[in-house]
XYZ file of C-alpha atoms in Angstrom:
691
model
C -60.958 11.793 17.114
C -63.658 9.121 17.484
C -62.643 5.515 16.971
C -64.091 3.913 13.823
C -64.969 0.696 15.703
C -66.330 0.505 19.239
C -67.613 -2.238 21.553
C -70.749 -1.872 23.701
C -72.132 -4.428 26.136
C -75.881 -4.952 26.317
C -76.565 -7.708 28.852
C -74.897 -10.820 27.401
C -74.516 -9.354 23.909
C -71.348 -7.610 22.718
C -72.315 -4.984 20.128
C -69.444 -4.066 17.769
C -70.288 -0.832 15.934
C -68.405 0.311 12.826
C -68.678 4.030 12.063
C -66.384 4.973 9.178
C -68.323 7.335 6.885
C -69.347 7.573 4.171
C -69.589 3.825 3.400
C -67.800 2.143 6.328
C -64.930 1.015 4.073
C -62.542 -1.566 5.509
C -59.589 0.740 6.069
C -56.628 -0.333 8.200
C -58.132 1.496 11.172
C -61.419 -0.407 10.770
C -59.640 -3.751 10.437
C -57.536 -3.006 13.522
C -60.594 -1.853 15.442
C -62.493 -5.024 14.539
C -59.650 -7.197 15.834
C -59.379 -5.257 19.101
C -63.138 -5.225 19.768
C -63.475 -8.878 18.830
C -60.625 -9.884 21.166
C -62.163 -7.844 23.972
C -65.603 -9.417 23.489
C -64.212 -12.946 23.225
C -62.152 -12.397 26.371
C -65.125 -11.100 28.395
C -66.914 -13.928 30.200
C -70.072 -11.825 30.469
C -70.352 -11.616 26.644
C -71.955 -14.731 25.189
C -72.716 -13.565 21.627
C -71.412 -10.794 19.373
C -73.315 -8.584 16.915
C -71.464 -6.603 14.237
C -73.424 -3.597 12.954
C -72.714 -0.330 11.156
C -73.807 3.268 11.580
C -74.929 5.326 8.595
C -76.713 4.283 5.454
C -74.937 1.008 4.828
C -73.095 -1.976 6.212
C -69.464 -2.284 5.068
C -69.551 -1.398 1.353
C -66.112 -2.761 0.500
C -62.389 -2.276 0.892
C -60.637 1.082 1.007
C -59.483 1.127 -2.636
C -57.124 4.033 -1.982
C -54.919 1.617 0.028
C -54.388 -0.765 -2.902
C -51.323 1.006 -4.317
C -49.741 1.583 -0.921
C -47.608 -0.813 1.156
C -49.977 -3.327 2.840
C -50.723 -2.673 6.509
C -51.654 -5.274 9.085
C -54.020 -6.686 10.038
C -54.841 -8.055 6.592
C -58.499 -8.745 5.893
C -58.130 -12.553 5.516
C -56.585 -12.667 8.983
C -59.402 -10.571 10.463
C -62.028 -12.817 8.881
C -60.274 -15.953 10.111
C -60.745 -14.640 13.654
C -64.474 -14.182 12.992
C -64.823 -17.612 11.412
C -63.011 -19.417 14.225
C -64.529 -17.460 17.123
C -65.794 -19.570 19.995
C -68.856 -17.373 20.500
C -71.623 -16.897 17.911
C -71.162 -13.789 15.745
C -74.100 -12.255 13.903
C -73.820 -9.580 11.231
C -76.595 -6.966 10.999
C -76.772 -6.014 7.310
C -78.372 -2.995 5.670
C -77.798 -0.829 2.619
C -75.145 -2.243 0.298
C -72.942 -5.034 1.657
C -70.247 -5.351 -0.977
C -66.817 -6.822 -1.606
C -64.850 -7.140 1.626
C -68.011 -6.169 3.502
C -69.863 -9.175 2.067
C -66.843 -11.366 2.835
C -66.994 -10.084 6.418
C -70.689 -10.991 6.624
C -70.011 -14.488 5.233
C -67.223 -15.007 7.788
C -69.745 -14.387 10.575
C -71.782 -17.361 11.790
C -75.180 -15.775 11.093
C -76.658 -12.849 9.178
C -79.772 -10.740 9.796
C -80.675 -8.175 7.130
C -83.100 -5.342 6.492
C -85.398 -5.996 3.567
C -83.935 -4.509 0.385
C -80.314 -4.955 1.480
C -78.070 -5.661 -1.494
C -75.071 -7.991 -1.350
C -72.429 -8.601 -3.984
C -68.838 -8.853 -5.111
C -67.976 -5.947 -7.480
C -64.249 -6.802 -7.450
C -64.293 -7.987 -11.070
C -65.145 -4.418 -12.172
C -61.776 -3.369 -10.713
C -59.859 -6.219 -12.332
C -59.821 -8.228 -9.099
C -61.377 -11.293 -7.510
C -62.694 -11.494 -3.948
C -59.501 -11.987 -1.967
C -60.606 -12.808 1.584
C -62.668 -15.964 1.134
C -65.548 -14.771 -1.024
C -64.987 -17.329 -3.774
C -64.718 -20.112 -1.189
C -67.557 -19.239 1.160
C -70.253 -18.123 -1.294
C -70.479 -21.504 -3.129
C -70.905 -23.137 0.288
C -74.063 -21.143 1.039
C -75.689 -20.746 -2.418
C -75.719 -23.009 -5.466
C -72.570 -22.941 -7.594
C -74.224 -21.291 -10.613
C -75.513 -18.405 -8.473
C -72.007 -17.962 -7.078
C -70.568 -17.918 -10.605
C -73.116 -15.340 -11.734
C -72.662 -13.030 -8.752
C -68.865 -13.085 -8.714
C -68.196 -12.868 -12.474
C -70.823 -10.179 -13.101
C -70.065 -8.017 -10.082
C -73.753 -7.134 -9.880
C -75.354 -6.907 -6.407
C -78.490 -8.862 -5.569
C -81.223 -8.235 -2.996
C -81.135 -10.596 -0.026
C -84.800 -11.509 -0.492
C -83.945 -12.815 -3.982
C -81.278 -15.181 -2.657
C -81.944 -18.354 -0.739
C -79.678 -19.143 2.210
C -77.578 -15.980 2.326
C -79.223 -14.566 5.459
C -80.922 -16.225 8.389
C -83.596 -13.593 8.911
C -84.994 -10.624 6.963
C -86.662 -7.804 8.884
C -88.711 -4.811 7.733
C -87.512 -2.429 10.448
C -85.697 -2.320 13.765
C -82.646 -4.166 12.424
C -80.386 -3.786 15.424
C -83.052 -4.813 17.929
C -84.061 -7.749 15.710
C -80.429 -8.878 15.503
C -80.039 -8.710 19.286
C -83.221 -10.783 19.662
C -81.854 -13.288 17.145
C -78.612 -13.527 19.141
C -80.533 -13.994 22.385
C -82.530 -16.818 20.841
C -79.275 -18.531 19.817
C -78.068 -18.471 23.384
C -81.145 -20.415 24.395
C -80.216 -23.148 21.882
C -76.534 -23.865 22.636
C -76.254 -26.654 20.055
C -76.492 -24.131 17.198
C -74.326 -21.348 18.536
C -71.421 -21.415 16.003
C -72.023 -22.574 12.445
C -69.182 -21.518 10.147
C -69.722 -21.476 6.391
C -66.124 -22.649 5.942
C -67.026 -25.972 7.521
C -69.797 -26.720 5.043
C -69.507 -28.908 1.974
C -70.191 -27.471 -1.473
C -73.345 -28.831 -3.107
C -71.704 -29.987 -6.339
C -73.698 -29.729 -9.605
C -74.498 -32.910 -11.530
C -72.385 -31.941 -14.574
C -69.621 -30.018 -12.843
C -67.181 -30.182 -15.762
C -69.831 -29.106 -18.281
C -71.020 -26.212 -16.110
C -67.558 -24.713 -15.757
C -66.791 -25.224 -19.445
C -70.017 -23.387 -20.314
C -69.158 -20.476 -18.011
C -65.616 -20.179 -19.362
C -66.969 -19.964 -22.926
C -69.535 -17.372 -21.839
C -66.966 -15.239 -20.016
C -64.480 -15.427 -22.902
C -67.070 -13.766 -25.171
C -68.393 -11.252 -22.653
C -65.082 -10.140 -21.134
C -62.809 -10.464 -24.159
C -59.171 -10.149 -23.098
C -59.825 -9.650 -19.368
C -57.972 -11.653 -16.746
C -60.008 -11.343 -13.545
C -63.281 -12.958 -14.757
C -61.331 -16.089 -15.708
C -59.623 -16.083 -12.312
C -63.042 -15.800 -10.621
C -64.158 -19.019 -12.319
C -60.908 -20.797 -11.453
C -61.213 -19.762 -7.804
C -64.844 -20.910 -7.541
C -63.934 -24.244 -9.135
C -61.240 -24.628 -6.468
C -63.998 -24.453 -3.843
C -65.327 -27.704 -5.323
C -61.967 -29.388 -5.863
C -59.894 -28.391 -2.830
C -60.265 -28.304 0.965
C -61.298 -24.876 2.271
C -57.831 -23.801 3.450
C -56.172 -24.765 0.171
C -58.857 -23.003 -1.839
C -58.416 -19.933 0.357
C -54.658 -19.931 -0.273
C -55.119 -20.226 -4.050
C -57.725 -17.440 -3.993
C -55.323 -15.090 -2.217
C -52.555 -15.837 -4.697
C -54.850 -15.024 -7.611
C -56.116 -11.874 -5.878
C -52.576 -10.549 -5.399
C -51.672 -11.422 -8.992
C -54.733 -9.572 -10.292
C -54.134 -6.584 -8.014
C -50.633 -6.170 -9.435
C -51.780 -6.416 -13.044
C -51.924 -3.522 -15.520
C -55.589 -4.325 -16.105
C -56.511 -3.801 -12.467
C -54.516 -0.571 -12.301
C -56.381 0.625 -15.395
C -59.787 -0.304 -14.000
C -59.029 1.367 -10.672
C -57.912 4.468 -12.570
C -61.243 4.486 -14.436
C -63.134 4.171 -11.143
C -61.399 7.155 -9.555
C -61.443 9.208 -12.783
C -65.225 8.813 -13.039
C -65.651 9.839 -9.431
C -63.486 12.917 -9.987
C -65.205 13.886 -13.257
C -68.656 14.406 -11.756
C -67.646 16.978 -9.151
C -69.715 20.175 -9.257
C -67.976 21.888 -6.335
C -65.445 23.744 -8.506
C -68.040 26.304 -9.561
C -68.577 29.567 -7.711
C -72.378 29.306 -7.778
C -74.604 26.644 -6.214
C -76.640 24.323 -8.463
C -80.382 24.864 -8.789
C -82.776 21.937 -8.545
C -84.366 20.979 -11.866
C -88.035 20.282 -11.127
C -89.310 20.271 -14.718
C -87.822 20.143 -18.185
C -88.703 20.649 -21.825
C -87.265 18.850 -24.830
C -87.425 20.230 -28.364
C -87.430 17.368 -30.849
C -89.122 13.997 -30.417
C -86.778 12.031 -32.651
C -84.437 9.268 -31.503
C -82.309 11.510 -29.286
C -85.158 13.603 -27.906
C -87.211 10.523 -27.020
C -84.220 8.899 -25.337
C -83.478 12.028 -23.300
C -87.139 12.212 -22.230
C -86.891 8.635 -20.948
C -83.750 9.547 -18.941
C -85.452 12.473 -17.236
C -88.692 10.619 -16.545
C -86.759 7.703 -15.008
C -85.358 10.219 -12.501
C -88.854 11.535 -11.704
C -88.522 14.797 -13.661
C -91.694 15.914 -15.513
C -91.010 16.474 -19.227
C -92.768 18.535 -21.902
C -91.811 17.063 -25.284
C -92.235 19.530 -28.152
C -92.419 18.792 -31.879
C -93.261 20.911 -34.914
C -96.319 18.849 -35.872
C -98.588 16.256 -34.315
C -97.513 13.396 -36.578
C -93.861 13.696 -35.561
C -94.869 14.132 -31.942
C -97.012 11.004 -31.989
C -94.195 8.996 -33.551
C -91.915 10.129 -30.747
C -94.429 9.274 -28.030
C -95.088 5.892 -29.643
C -91.343 5.200 -29.631
C -91.172 6.099 -25.925
C -94.102 3.825 -25.088
C -92.606 0.972 -27.117
C -89.298 1.363 -25.288
C -91.054 1.292 -21.917
C -93.043 -1.809 -22.918
C -89.826 -3.513 -24.003
C -88.141 -2.620 -20.707
C -91.055 -4.149 -18.795
C -90.892 -7.289 -20.907
C -87.155 -7.570 -20.284
C -87.636 -7.121 -16.531
C -85.731 -3.835 -16.356
C -88.712 -2.006 -14.841
C -92.149 -3.031 -13.605
C -95.591 -1.989 -14.871
C -96.014 0.651 -12.162
C -92.705 2.297 -13.101
C -93.684 2.226 -16.777
C -96.998 3.974 -16.060
C -95.307 6.553 -13.863
C -92.792 7.426 -16.587
C -95.476 7.658 -19.273
C -97.426 10.057 -17.078
C -94.370 12.265 -16.593
C -93.913 12.827 -20.359
C -96.406 15.198 -21.966
C -96.393 16.072 -25.669
C -97.087 19.458 -27.234
C -96.664 21.454 -30.453
C -96.926 24.812 -28.669
C -93.739 26.580 -27.503
C -95.797 28.371 -24.845
C -95.990 25.088 -22.909
C -92.247 25.434 -22.213
C -92.750 28.805 -20.553
C -92.320 27.696 -16.964
C -89.827 24.803 -17.122
C -86.429 24.978 -15.398
C -84.439 23.463 -18.265
C -84.946 23.038 -22.009
C -82.851 20.582 -24.017
C -82.871 21.080 -27.778
C -82.479 17.813 -29.718
C -83.393 18.922 -33.218
C -81.761 18.428 -36.603
C -78.008 19.261 -36.777
C -78.378 22.497 -38.698
C -77.202 25.870 -37.424
C -80.110 27.854 -38.838
C -82.667 25.426 -37.384
C -81.052 25.589 -33.957
C -80.770 29.376 -33.955
C -84.468 29.678 -34.805
C -85.365 27.299 -31.970
C -83.241 29.189 -29.434
C -84.650 32.500 -30.556
C -88.146 31.177 -29.766
C -86.963 29.709 -26.466
C -85.406 33.037 -25.503
C -88.758 34.701 -25.974
C -91.009 32.278 -24.065
C -88.880 30.744 -21.267
C -88.170 32.281 -17.876
C -84.977 34.358 -17.733
C -83.470 31.903 -15.235
C -84.320 28.778 -17.255
C -81.238 26.936 -18.544
C -81.157 26.327 -22.298
C -79.087 23.374 -23.531
C -78.319 22.083 -26.998
C -77.597 18.428 -27.708
C -75.465 19.294 -30.729
C -72.499 17.006 -31.362
C -70.257 19.583 -33.002
C -71.955 22.879 -33.949
C -70.790 26.236 -32.570
C -72.702 26.790 -29.324
C -71.536 30.414 -29.179
C -73.446 31.135 -32.383
C -76.486 29.293 -31.028
C -76.293 31.396 -27.836
C -76.280 34.592 -29.920
C -80.005 34.009 -30.515
C -80.791 34.334 -26.778
C -81.100 37.484 -24.674
C -79.265 35.895 -21.721
C -76.540 33.762 -23.357
C -74.948 32.957 -19.997
C -77.653 30.301 -19.496
C -76.818 28.467 -22.748
C -74.570 25.413 -22.780
C -74.186 22.031 -24.433
C -75.593 18.759 -23.110
C -74.121 16.232 -25.507
C -75.900 12.930 -24.873
C -74.686 9.772 -26.588
C -77.001 7.429 -28.474
C -79.048 5.638 -27.285
C -79.518 8.421 -24.764
C -81.418 6.321 -22.229
C -78.626 3.712 -22.168
C -75.264 5.417 -22.678
C -73.707 6.777 -19.479
C -71.651 9.631 -20.870
C -72.865 13.239 -20.903
C -70.474 15.924 -22.179
C -71.393 19.236 -20.539
C -70.017 21.877 -22.887
C -69.208 25.317 -21.543
C -69.623 28.010 -24.191
C -67.748 31.303 -23.925
C -70.504 33.036 -21.931
C -71.922 30.118 -19.915
C -72.072 30.936 -16.198
C -71.128 28.786 -13.195
C -74.734 28.377 -12.085
C -75.688 26.690 -15.356
C -72.650 24.393 -15.310
C -73.095 23.332 -11.675
C -76.827 22.753 -12.181
C -76.466 20.581 -15.282
C -73.613 18.509 -13.831
C -75.649 17.894 -10.666
C -78.708 16.980 -12.714
C -76.582 14.710 -14.911
C -75.690 12.648 -11.867
C -79.340 12.595 -10.840
C -80.394 11.032 -14.164
C -77.716 8.352 -13.911
C -75.133 9.858 -16.245
C -71.421 10.527 -15.869
C -71.316 14.250 -16.683
C -67.897 15.461 -17.847
C -67.389 19.230 -18.281
C -65.511 20.230 -21.431
C -64.651 23.450 -23.184
C -65.917 24.732 -26.498
C -64.424 23.807 -29.871
C -65.572 21.922 -32.964
C -66.453 18.388 -31.832
C -65.779 19.340 -28.177
C -63.540 16.635 -26.636
C -64.886 13.196 -27.570
C -65.840 13.787 -31.209
C -62.757 15.878 -31.847
C -60.621 12.900 -30.818
C -62.886 10.518 -32.707
C -62.343 12.478 -35.923
C -58.606 11.784 -35.663
C -59.182 8.120 -34.855
C -61.551 7.829 -37.816
C -59.188 9.766 -40.076
C -56.443 7.197 -39.573
C -58.880 4.384 -40.316
C -59.763 6.037 -43.605
C -56.099 6.655 -44.470
C -55.313 2.997 -43.772
C -58.064 1.974 -46.190
C -56.447 4.042 -48.936
C -53.052 2.548 -48.096
C -54.283 -1.033 -48.522
C -56.078 -2.255 -45.383
C -59.631 -3.579 -45.794
C -62.684 -2.672 -43.677
C -62.743 -6.203 -42.246
C -59.039 -6.059 -41.397
C -59.301 -2.698 -39.620
C -62.420 -3.684 -37.673
C -60.869 -6.988 -36.613
C -57.636 -5.284 -35.533
C -59.404 -2.786 -33.284
C -61.837 -5.333 -31.853
C -58.897 -7.640 -31.112
C -57.256 -4.689 -29.368
C -60.349 -4.371 -27.197
C -62.625 -1.777 -28.807
C -66.300 -2.660 -28.458
C -66.842 -2.321 -32.227
C -64.628 -1.727 -35.238
C -64.620 1.818 -36.698
C -66.123 0.864 -40.081
C -68.967 -1.015 -38.410
C -69.591 2.016 -36.189
C -69.817 4.328 -39.204
C -72.235 1.952 -40.945
C -74.389 1.652 -37.824
C -74.639 5.393 -37.119
C -75.039 6.298 -40.793
C -72.215 7.480 -43.038
C -74.350 10.459 -44.058
C -74.415 11.797 -40.491
C -70.645 12.150 -40.193
C -70.469 13.320 -43.835
C -72.744 16.281 -43.049
C -70.792 17.004 -39.870
C -67.523 17.191 -41.798
C -69.085 19.550 -44.319
C -69.897 21.978 -41.479
C -66.428 21.824 -39.947
C -64.881 25.301 -40.343
C -61.408 23.762 -39.951
C -61.859 20.847 -42.371
C -58.430 20.021 -43.854
C -57.841 20.955 -47.472
C -56.751 17.411 -48.251
C -58.340 15.236 -50.970
C -57.439 12.112 -48.938
C -59.328 13.260 -45.816
C -62.121 10.721 -45.165
C -62.204 10.066 -48.926
C -63.425 6.418 -48.714
C -66.367 7.368 -46.452
C -67.258 10.443 -48.522
C -67.091 8.401 -51.730
C -69.559 5.826 -50.374
C -72.021 8.525 -49.290
C -71.844 10.095 -52.720
C -72.791 6.664 -54.120
C -75.810 6.498 -51.733
C -74.130 3.797 -49.655
C -74.885 5.330 -46.259
C -74.622 2.275 -44.030
C -76.842 -0.265 -42.381
C -80.058 1.706 -42.915
C -79.571 1.668 -46.703
C -78.335 -1.915 -46.901
C -74.841 -0.899 -47.996
C -71.909 1.033 -46.594
C -68.488 -0.405 -45.889
C -70.371 -3.714 -45.657
C -73.547 -5.085 -47.205
C -76.573 -5.734 -44.988
C -79.670 -7.867 -45.256
C -82.420 -5.304 -44.610
C -84.712 -8.013 -43.187
C -82.313 -9.768 -40.824
C -79.661 -7.060 -40.392
C -76.918 -9.624 -41.135
C -73.601 -8.050 -42.152
C -71.449 -9.323 -45.029
C -68.025 -8.355 -46.340
C -68.290 -6.530 -49.663
C -65.362 -7.052 -52.102
C -66.822 -4.260 -54.253
C -65.909 -1.708 -51.572
C -62.315 -2.921 -51.413
C -62.060 -2.597 -55.188
C -63.658 0.879 -55.196
C -61.171 2.092 -52.572
C -58.253 0.490 -54.448
C -59.169 2.371 -57.622
C -59.716 5.627 -55.723
C -56.329 5.267 -54.021
C -54.721 4.841 -57.422
C -56.389 7.963 -58.793
C -55.153 9.900 -55.732
C -51.605 8.609 -56.112
C -51.621 6.459 -52.966
C -49.614 3.247 -53.328
C -51.276 0.329 -51.584
C -49.319 -2.177 -49.500
C -49.719 -4.914 -46.910
C -50.453 -3.405 -43.491
C -49.982 -5.303 -40.230
C -52.517 -5.472 -37.416
C -49.991 -3.834 -35.092
C -49.615 -0.812 -37.380
C -53.385 -0.384 -37.592
C -53.737 -0.499 -33.817
C -50.810 1.812 -33.087
C -51.758 4.472 -35.616
C -55.390 4.653 -34.550
C -54.649 4.756 -30.811
C -51.719 7.146 -31.247
C -54.023 9.515 -33.169
C -56.244 9.593 -30.067
C -53.296 10.205 -27.764
C -51.836 13.078 -29.773
C -55.196 14.830 -30.212
C -56.030 14.265 -26.557
C -52.775 16.007 -25.661
C -53.740 18.962 -27.894
C -57.110 19.175 -26.133
C -55.356 19.302 -22.757
C -52.921 21.901 -24.075
C -55.868 24.098 -25.119
C -57.702 23.574 -21.788
C -60.703 22.022 -23.553
C -60.590 19.242 -20.933
C -59.575 19.591 -17.295
C -57.469 16.442 -17.082
C -56.245 13.348 -18.885
C -58.582 11.371 -16.626
C -61.614 13.252 -17.981
C -60.660 12.254 -21.534
C -60.354 8.640 -20.392
C -63.827 8.785 -18.850
C -65.236 10.185 -22.088
C -63.709 7.472 -24.227
C -64.553 4.579 -21.923
C -68.189 5.599 -21.514
C -68.944 7.108 -24.908
C -66.867 5.323 -27.519
C -66.407 1.710 -26.433
C -62.756 2.083 -25.400
C -61.821 -1.015 -23.363
C -62.214 -0.162 -19.714
C -59.483 -2.611 -18.753
C -56.994 -0.412 -20.662
C -58.004 2.629 -18.604
C -58.700 5.054 -21.471
C -56.349 6.362 -24.181
C -54.476 8.810 -21.968
C -53.936 6.302 -19.152
C -52.865 3.693 -21.709
C -50.293 6.126 -23.091
C -48.922 6.789 -19.626
C -48.825 3.098 -18.683
C -47.053 2.019 -21.864
C -44.768 5.052 -21.878
C -45.406 8.596 -23.051
C -41.890 8.638 -24.477
C -42.682 5.583 -26.597
C -45.909 7.172 -27.866
C -44.001 10.347 -28.747
C -41.355 8.314 -30.569
C -44.005 6.570 -32.680
C -45.733 9.883 -33.473
C -42.401 11.427 -34.514
C -42.002 8.443 -36.854
C -45.424 9.067 -38.415
C -44.465 12.716 -38.848
C -41.418 11.706 -40.854
C -43.521 9.363 -43.040
C -46.711 11.399 -43.461
C -45.783 15.016 -42.705
C -46.772 17.673 -40.144
C -50.353 18.124 -41.258
C -51.800 15.324 -39.111
C -48.844 14.081 -37.113
C -47.121 17.099 -35.630
C -46.580 16.049 -31.999
C -48.389 18.097 -29.383
C -46.120 20.310 -27.300
C -48.061 19.135 -24.261
C -47.185 15.537 -25.147
C -43.526 16.468 -25.509
C -43.426 18.107 -22.074
C -45.342 15.242 -20.499
C -43.072 12.640 -22.117
C -40.045 14.369 -20.577
C -41.735 14.284 -17.172
C -43.003 10.706 -17.559
C -46.489 11.821 -16.535
C -49.295 13.921 -17.985
C -48.892 17.499 -16.853
C -51.581 18.775 -14.504
């Protein structure tokens, strides 16, 4: 087996090569190899300078995350980097690709850095509930201004080396390794500048140091509500200004270890691995087919957003509408979105033009005759969709995949309209489609492996997290959301107010309260969906507050009134006492006694509804794993990532405790909604979700 780190001598240069595919992660073997090669080079009198470079498509792209929950193995990264920092011979890092996390810390511990143009550097640790733990928070503020260090470390977003002043000593267009050797040779001809350690530099302190850090703490408190690691990042960076390097380094390590052992970091690491597992397409018997062109039926909000997704990935799109007026409105919306993205700096003018050119409008179904994939994004009506698929079945190639963006309708019935139903499946995008990451890929009863593998592969290509799910009303995400929403509506009847419920769930960590979500999406949308649910409960309490408001033409933000009142000019939201009174009277007429409800009860009932329904979905094989359900809820419904998803949260806090609470609800409210899942019972006994 080849060693992951090797030393080669080229004249007076010692070339240390790391080759640990796919991303040269800093595993124990790599750390050990670095120490051994470094010691050998430093002990060789013929070696006067050392270059550290990587094979493959990137420099070191971070730590080996799989080691985090295992007993730590020496050498530890801080000790390895101390050897680099204190080396008596100049060490130059040759950077390319993505230099992230521990890889960026390694580069900063070297005395010099040469990089290929376009190389990205960054500290993504905060996205895993961590802080840089091997000197990143202490070295970065010594080489860039403090505010840049704060931005890079608290955001976790990588930056291109050409956009940062002082990070690297030379940027090259090609021939990185040769350029780095030449740089090293030039250093040897100027002995006075051979070893310049970042750790020995002073931090350039800002004029209003106290004000700057206060401002960043306020900003982070709003952006990362309830999260620990972003606050620790700021504290660690401030230590770089207040403490000597070694003391700051010690404090950083203490905070890193504290964060690593936290429930938040475990949850965030779970989300990372669950997302990586969800997008696998290798479980299918057939190979995916490349999608070279696509059609979209419907140029409304969803259709336009999907067209933007495909065009951004370089896929030509034919956008079809029933008439030219609707088509033009859709194209205008696409062009406006592209203009806004240019203005906001998300894309440049050339990218905007390229995407416009890739989207072609038509009102003729014949123009979809030769595309590889058609995505239907029309009105949520079974008859409308069946008519569309009947037309598509007539004019598309027999091997073209036909997808519906329906949120809940029966895809089997839609597929009945097509001669080859095995090519029909669901592609459930989430709104806005060009922003939201989640894509539920719904397998209908007759969908074949080729179609599933192709759409999952294409989903990754267009920047989505595609999660395969089985077929049922609402699929996985919306089926769980119906139970979550149901409890919110029941709590309203029992005495909680819209403001109280929204505040409780936002305080718990949800991105938006459930009543605000309903108002934003339109109460009429979910009302119509419930009407088409073949398994709608025969219960007069079921979603009664929401249904009552729709029947009064209070359909949410777009009408100026829903659970809240809205200023149609400014969009400002206001509490509406009239709604509370309407619900109070309705509860009385339905025989529901109102009472004072605590925030804890609101939170527990709504999250436990998710957990119990998620367990039912796993029991019925609608989802492959608890991790897939977590991915769906984190990326589609605003579930706090730092809690890991509803199923992970249940496991972390105790499946037995969740079961006990659900049994208590069953005693209070009956079997109809709160009968515990058998899968949950078995999993609670095992202490882990069953596979």
